[in-house]
Amino acid sequence: MKPIKRVAIIFNPYSEESLRLSDEIAGWLTARSIQVWRGVSHEGRAQHAVDHTDLVLALGGDGTVLRAARLAIPAGVPVLPVALGRLNFMAELEPATLYEGLEDMLAGRFWLDSRTLVEATVQRADGITVAPILALNEIIVARGDINRTVLVDVEIYDARLTTYHADGVIVASATGSTAYALAAGGPIIDPRSTALVLVPVAAHLTNVPSLVLHEDAVVTLTLQSRHPAGFSADGHDHIALHEGDRVIVQRSQRCCTFARVYPQSTFYARMMQRLRRE
């Protein structure tokens, strides 16, 4: 692994702690002859600041990590998440361990954790296709503002599974199994797994529970109801869906890489603490 010479710091502009710590870390790194770019995620996208870095430091909760990952994935740059938010399942370091962890990183004492991404293609009923969209956590087809369930027909490969009458249907990566999919009743999967998980949201009149799917599974979600519905990827890329529209989801050939200084067992050692949000 090449030495770290350039670091991009992504902070949460609505968090005083994230603002303060990002400035403090920038000074600490600069004093060690590390080139630093510091800003929020939309600034990084506009200036392509992440493209020429060796590491993206994400200061915040899982939402900040997702925004940082959207910048880092196209550039192939690893992300180091620092827990400053309410939900921190993806975090590696905390403020108390931050500088010790950064010392390890600069000394080359770290490993790279490759995470599976999900990829979705929206096919309109009229034949128009929306370009593939990537997500680190999940793809969701869900009801719109009207308080009515949507009907979503589910096929896996080319076999029909069921039609969910639900608030929505989630297809998540293993990383996303601890996000919205978990809140909807899905299982927790080892985040290094390449499996996918299918989770209905508040489903009615069905005996089909959440499913863990093979990494090569292709899931087709077809909207069968006239009521408003929508598509989103990691809470972004919102697209209105109409009756007959299909969303085809599968594992992407691309991945997101996290920088880690602690062993692989850390996920399990911290899991109960994070579930209790202590």
CSV table of C-alpha atoms in Angstrom, one decimal:
chain,number,residue,atom,x,y,z
A,1,MET,CA,0.0,0.0,0.0
A,2,LYS,CA,1.3,3.4,-1.0
A,3,PRO,CA,2.2,5.9,1.7
A,4,ILE,CA,-0.4,8.6,2.6
A,5,LYS,CA,0.7,12.0,1.3
A,6,ARG,CA,-2.7,13.7,0.6
A,7,VAL,CA,-5.8,13.6,2.7
A,8,ALA,CA,-9.3,14.9,2.0
A,9,ILE,CA,-11.3,15.8,5.2
A,10,ILE,CA,-15.1,15.7,4.8
A,11,PHE,CA,-17.0,17.2,7.7
A,12,ASN,CA,-20.6,17.8,8.7
A,13,PRO,CA,-21.3,21.5,8.5
A,14,TYR,CA,-24.2,21.2,10.9
A,15,SER,CA,-22.0,19.7,13.7
A,16,GLU,CA,-19.9,22.1,15.8
A,17,GLU,CA,-17.7,19.2,16.9
A,18,SER,CA,-17.2,18.0,13.3
A,19,LEU,CA,-16.3,21.6,12.2
A,20,ARG,CA,-13.8,22.0,15.1
A,21,LEU,CA,-12.2,18.6,14.8
A,22,SER,CA,-11.8,18.9,11.0
A,23,ASP,CA,-9.9,22.2,11.5
A,24,GLU,CA,-7.8,20.6,14.2
A,25,ILE,CA,-7.0,17.5,12.2
A,26,ALA,CA,-6.1,19.6,9.1
A,27,GLY,CA,-3.4,21.4,11.2
A,28,TRP,CA,-2.1,18.2,12.7
A,29,LEU,CA,-1.7,16.6,9.3
A,30,THR,CA,-0.2,19.7,7.7
A,31,ALA,CA,2.4,19.8,10.5
A,32,ARG,CA,3.4,16.3,9.4
A,33,SER,CA,3.9,17.4,5.7
A,34,ILE,CA,0.6,15.9,4.6
A,35,GLN,CA,-1.3,17.8,1.9
A,36,VAL,CA,-4.9,18.5,3.1
A,37,TRP,CA,-8.1,19.4,1.4
A,38,ARG,CA,-11.0,20.2,3.8
A,39,GLY,CA,-14.6,20.7,3.0
A,40,VAL,CA,-18.1,19.3,2.8
A,41,SER,CA,-19.2,16.7,0.3
A,42,HIS,CA,-20.8,18.9,-2.4
A,43,GLU,CA,-17.6,21.1,-2.5
A,44,GLY,CA,-15.5,18.0,-3.0
A,45,ARG,CA,-17.6,16.9,-5.9
A,46,ALA,CA,-17.5,20.4,-7.6
A,47,GLN,CA,-13.7,20.7,-7.3
A,48,HIS,CA,-12.8,17.0,-7.8
A,49,ALA,CA,-10.7,17.4,-4.7
A,50,VAL,CA,-10.9,13.7,-3.8
A,51,ASP,CA,-9.5,12.5,-7.1
A,52,HIS,CA,-5.9,13.3,-6.1
A,53,THR,CA,-5.9,12.1,-2.5
A,54,ASP,CA,-4.7,8.9,-0.8
A,55,LEU,CA,-7.4,8.9,1.9
A,56,VAL,CA,-10.8,10.4,2.6
A,57,LEU,CA,-11.4,11.2,6.3
A,58,ALA,CA,-15.2,11.3,7.1
A,59,LEU,CA,-16.0,13.1,10.3
A,60,GLY,CA,-19.6,12.5,11.3
A,61,GLY,CA,-22.2,9.7,11.5
A,62,ASP,CA,-23.1,7.1,8.9
A,63,GLY,CA,-24.8,9.8,6.8
A,64,THR,CA,-21.5,11.7,6.4
A,65,VAL,CA,-19.7,8.5,5.6
A,66,LEU,CA,-22.2,7.8,2.8
A,67,ARG,CA,-21.7,11.2,1.4
A,68,ALA,CA,-17.9,10.8,1.6
A,69,ALA,CA,-18.2,7.4,-0.1
A,70,ARG,CA,-20.1,8.9,-3.0
A,71,LEU,CA,-17.0,11.0,-3.7
A,72,ALA,CA,-14.4,8.3,-2.9
A,73,ILE,CA,-15.8,5.4,-4.9
A,74,PRO,CA,-15.3,6.8,-8.4
A,75,ALA,CA,-11.8,7.9,-7.5
A,76,GLY,CA,-10.9,4.5,-5.9
A,77,VAL,CA,-9.8,6.2,-2.7
A,78,PRO,CA,-10.3,4.5,0.8
A,79,VAL,CA,-12.5,6.1,3.4
A,80,LEU,CA,-11.6,6.4,7.1
A,81,PRO,CA,-14.8,7.0,9.1
A,82,VAL,CA,-14.6,8.8,12.5
A,83,ALA,CA,-17.7,8.5,14.8
A,84,LEU,CA,-19.2,11.8,15.5
A,85,GLY,CA,-22.9,11.1,14.8
A,86,ARG,CA,-25.8,9.3,16.3
A,87,LEU,CA,-25.5,6.3,14.1
A,88,ASN,CA,-21.9,5.0,13.6
A,89,PHE,CA,-22.0,1.4,12.4
A,90,MET,CA,-19.4,2.2,9.7
A,91,ALA,CA,-17.0,4.1,12.0
A,92,GLU,CA,-13.5,2.9,12.6
A,93,LEU,CA,-12.2,5.6,15.0
A,94,GLU,CA,-13.6,7.8,17.7
A,95,PRO,CA,-12.4,11.2,18.9
A,96,ALA,CA,-10.5,9.5,21.8
A,97,THR,CA,-8.7,7.2,19.5
A,98,LEU,CA,-8.4,9.5,16.4
A,99,TYR,CA,-4.8,10.6,16.6
A,100,GLU,CA,-3.5,7.2,17.6
A,101,GLY,CA,-5.3,5.8,14.6
A,102,LEU,CA,-4.0,8.4,12.3
A,103,GLU,CA,-0.4,7.7,13.5
A,104,ASP,CA,-1.0,4.1,12.6
A,105,MET,CA,-2.3,5.1,9.2
A,106,LEU,CA,0.7,7.3,8.4
A,107,ALA,CA,3.0,4.6,9.5
A,108,GLY,CA,1.4,2.1,7.2
A,109,ARG,CA,-0.2,0.0,9.9
A,110,PHE,CA,-3.7,-0.4,8.4
A,111,TRP,CA,-5.6,-2.7,6.1
A,112,LEU,CA,-8.2,-2.2,3.4
A,113,ASP,CA,-11.8,-3.4,3.8
A,114,SER,CA,-13.5,-3.9,0.5
A,115,ARG,CA,-17.3,-3.5,0.7
A,116,THR,CA,-19.9,-4.7,-1.9
A,117,LEU,CA,-22.1,-2.1,-3.6
A,118,VAL,CA,-25.5,-2.6,-5.1
A,119,GLU,CA,-26.4,-1.3,-8.5
A,120,ALA,CA,-29.9,-0.5,-9.8
A,121,THR,CA,-31.3,0.2,-13.3
A,122,VAL,CA,-34.7,1.8,-13.6
A,123,GLN,CA,-36.6,0.7,-16.7
A,124,ARG,CA,-39.7,2.7,-17.5
A,125,ALA,CA,-42.9,1.1,-18.7
A,126,ASP,CA,-42.5,3.1,-21.9
A,127,GLY,CA,-39.1,1.6,-22.6
A,128,ILE,CA,-36.9,4.4,-21.3
A,129,THR,CA,-34.0,3.3,-19.2
A,130,VAL,CA,-32.3,5.3,-16.5
A,131,ALA,CA,-28.5,4.8,-16.2
A,132,PRO,CA,-27.3,2.4,-13.5
A,133,ILE,CA,-27.1,4.0,-10.0
A,134,LEU,CA,-24.8,2.8,-7.2
A,135,ALA,CA,-25.5,2.5,-3.5
A,136,LEU,CA,-23.3,1.5,-0.6
A,137,ASN,CA,-26.3,0.7,1.7
A,138,GLU,CA,-29.5,0.1,-0.1
A,139,ILE,CA,-31.9,0.5,-3.0
A,140,ILE,CA,-35.5,1.3,-2.0
A,141,VAL,CA,-38.8,1.2,-3.8
A,142,ALA,CA,-41.3,2.8,-1.5
A,143,ARG,CA,-44.7,4.5,-1.4
A,144,GLY,CA,-45.0,8.2,-2.0
A,145,ASP,CA,-46.7,10.8,0.2
A,146,ILE,CA,-50.1,9.2,0.1
A,147,ASN,CA,-50.7,6.9,3.1
A,148,ARG,CA,-51.3,3.8,1.0
A,149,THR,CA,-49.3,0.7,0.4
A,150,VAL,CA,-47.7,0.0,-2.9
A,151,LEU,CA,-47.8,-3.3,-4.8
A,152,VAL,CA,-44.3,-4.5,-5.8
A,153,ASP,CA,-43.9,-7.7,-7.7
A,154,VAL,CA,-40.5,-9.4,-7.0
A,155,GLU,CA,-38.6,-11.7,-9.2
A,156,ILE,CA,-35.2,-13.2,-8.3
A,157,TYR,CA,-33.2,-14.2,-11.4
A,158,ASP,CA,-36.2,-14.9,-13.7
A,159,ALA,CA,-38.4,-16.6,-11.0
A,160,ARG,CA,-41.3,-14.8,-9.5
A,161,LEU,CA,-41.1,-14.7,-5.7
A,162,THR,CA,-44.2,-12.7,-4.6
A,163,THR,CA,-46.1,-9.5,-4.7
A,164,TYR,CA,-45.5,-7.4,-1.6
A,165,HIS,CA,-48.3,-5.1,-0.4
A,166,ALA,CA,-46.0,-2.9,1.7
A,167,ASP,CA,-44.7,0.6,2.4
A,168,GLY,CA,-41.7,-0.4,0.4
A,169,VAL,CA,-39.1,-3.0,-0.5
A,170,ILE,CA,-35.4,-2.8,0.2
A,171,VAL,CA,-32.5,-4.5,-1.5
A,172,ALA,CA,-29.4,-3.9,0.6
A,173,SER,CA,-25.8,-4.8,0.7
A,174,ALA,CA,-24.2,-6.4,3.7
A,175,THR,CA,-23.0,-3.0,4.8
A,176,GLY,CA,-26.6,-1.7,4.5
A,177,SER,CA,-27.9,-4.6,6.6
A,178,THR,CA,-27.3,-2.5,9.7
A,179,ALA,CA,-29.1,0.6,8.2
A,180,TYR,CA,-32.7,0.9,7.1
A,181,ALA,CA,-32.9,-2.8,6.3
A,182,LEU,CA,-32.3,-3.6,10.0
A,183,ALA,CA,-34.9,-1.0,11.1
A,184,ALA,CA,-37.4,-2.8,8.8
A,185,GLY,CA,-36.7,-6.2,10.4
A,186,GLY,CA,-33.9,-7.5,8.3
A,187,PRO,CA,-31.0,-9.6,9.5
A,188,ILE,CA,-27.5,-8.3,10.3
A,189,ILE,CA,-24.9,-9.7,7.8
A,190,ASP,CA,-21.1,-9.6,8.3
A,191,PRO,CA,-20.3,-6.4,6.4
A,192,ARG,CA,-17.5,-8.0,4.4
A,193,SER,CA,-20.0,-10.5,2.9
A,194,THR,CA,-20.9,-10.1,-0.7
A,195,ALA,CA,-24.4,-11.3,-0.2
A,196,LEU,CA,-27.5,-9.1,-0.7
A,197,VAL,CA,-30.6,-8.9,1.5
A,198,LEU,CA,-34.2,-8.4,0.4
A,199,VAL,CA,-36.4,-6.8,3.1
A,200,PRO,CA,-40.1,-5.7,2.8
A,201,VAL,CA,-41.1,-2.6,4.8
A,202,ALA,CA,-44.3,-3.1,6.8
A,203,ALA,CA,-45.6,-5.8,4.4
A,204,HIS,CA,-49.2,-6.9,4.6
A,205,LEU,CA,-50.8,-10.3,3.7
A,206,THR,CA,-47.6,-12.1,2.9
A,207,ASN,CA,-45.7,-15.1,4.3
A,208,VAL,CA,-42.4,-14.2,2.6
A,209,PRO,CA,-40.0,-12.8,5.2
A,210,SER,CA,-36.6,-11.1,4.7
A,211,LEU,CA,-34.2,-13.1,2.5
A,212,VAL,CA,-30.5,-13.3,2.3
A,213,LEU,CA,-29.6,-13.7,-1.4
A,214,HIS,CA,-26.6,-15.1,-3.2
A,215,GLU,CA,-24.1,-12.5,-4.4
A,216,ASP,CA,-25.0,-13.1,-8.0
A,217,ALA,CA,-28.8,-12.7,-7.5
A,218,VAL,CA,-30.6,-10.3,-9.9
A,219,VAL,CA,-33.7,-8.8,-8.2
A,220,THR,CA,-36.4,-7.2,-10.3
A,221,LEU,CA,-38.9,-5.0,-8.5
A,222,THR,CA,-42.0,-4.1,-10.7
A,223,LEU,CA,-44.4,-1.5,-9.5
A,224,GLN,CA,-48.0,-2.8,-9.9
A,225,SER,CA,-50.0,-0.1,-8.2
A,226,ARG,CA,-51.3,3.2,-9.5
A,227,HIS,CA,-50.4,5.1,-6.3
A,228,PRO,CA,-47.4,7.3,-6.1
A,229,ALA,CA,-44.1,5.6,-5.5
A,230,GLY,CA,-40.4,6.4,-5.7
A,231,PHE,CA,-36.9,5.0,-6.0
A,232,SER,CA,-33.9,6.1,-3.9
A,233,ALA,CA,-30.3,5.0,-3.4
A,234,ASP,CA,-28.8,5.6,0.0
A,235,GLY,CA,-31.4,8.3,0.5
A,236,HIS,CA,-30.4,10.1,-2.7
A,237,ASP,CA,-31.1,9.9,-6.4
A,238,HIS,CA,-34.9,10.2,-5.9
A,239,ILE,CA,-36.9,9.1,-8.9
A,240,ALA,CA,-40.6,9.0,-9.2
A,241,LEU,CA,-42.0,5.6,-10.3
A,242,HIS,CA,-45.2,4.8,-12.1
A,243,GLU,CA,-47.2,1.6,-12.7
A,244,GLY,CA,-45.3,-0.9,-14.8
A,245,ASP,CA,-41.8,0.7,-14.0
A,246,ARG,CA,-39.1,-1.9,-13.1
A,247,VAL,CA,-36.1,-1.5,-10.9
A,248,ILE,CA,-33.4,-4.2,-11.5
A,249,VAL,CA,-30.9,-4.6,-8.7
A,250,GLN,CA,-27.7,-6.6,-8.5
A,251,ARG,CA,-24.3,-6.6,-6.9
A,252,SER,CA,-22.0,-4.1,-8.6
A,253,GLN,CA,-18.6,-5.0,-10.0
A,254,ARG,CA,-17.3,-1.8,-8.2
A,255,CYS,CA,-16.7,-1.6,-4.5
A,256,CYS,CA,-16.2,0.9,-1.7
A,257,THR,CA,-13.0,0.6,0.3
A,258,PHE,CA,-12.6,1.5,4.0
A,259,ALA,CA,-9.3,2.0,5.7
A,260,ARG,CA,-9.1,0.0,9.0
A,261,VAL,CA,-6.6,0.0,11.8
A,262,TYR,CA,-8.4,-2.5,14.1
A,263,PRO,CA,-8.9,-6.3,13.4
A,264,GLN,CA,-11.8,-7.8,11.6
A,265,SER,CA,-13.3,-9.0,14.9
A,266,THR,CA,-14.0,-5.3,15.9
A,267,PHE,CA,-17.4,-5.3,14.1
A,268,TYR,CA,-18.7,-8.0,16.5
A,269,ALA,CA,-17.0,-6.6,19.5
A,270,ARG,CA,-18.7,-3.3,19.0
A,271,MET,CA,-22.0,-4.5,17.6
A,272,MET,CA,-24.1,-4.7,20.8
A,273,GLN,CA,-22.8,-1.3,21.9
A,274,ARG,CA,-23.8,0.3,18.6
A,275,LEU,CA,-27.2,-1.4,18.6
A,276,ARG,CA,-27.9,0.2,22.0
A,277,ARG,CA,-26.4,3.5,20.7
A,278,GLU,CA,-24.3,3.8,23.9
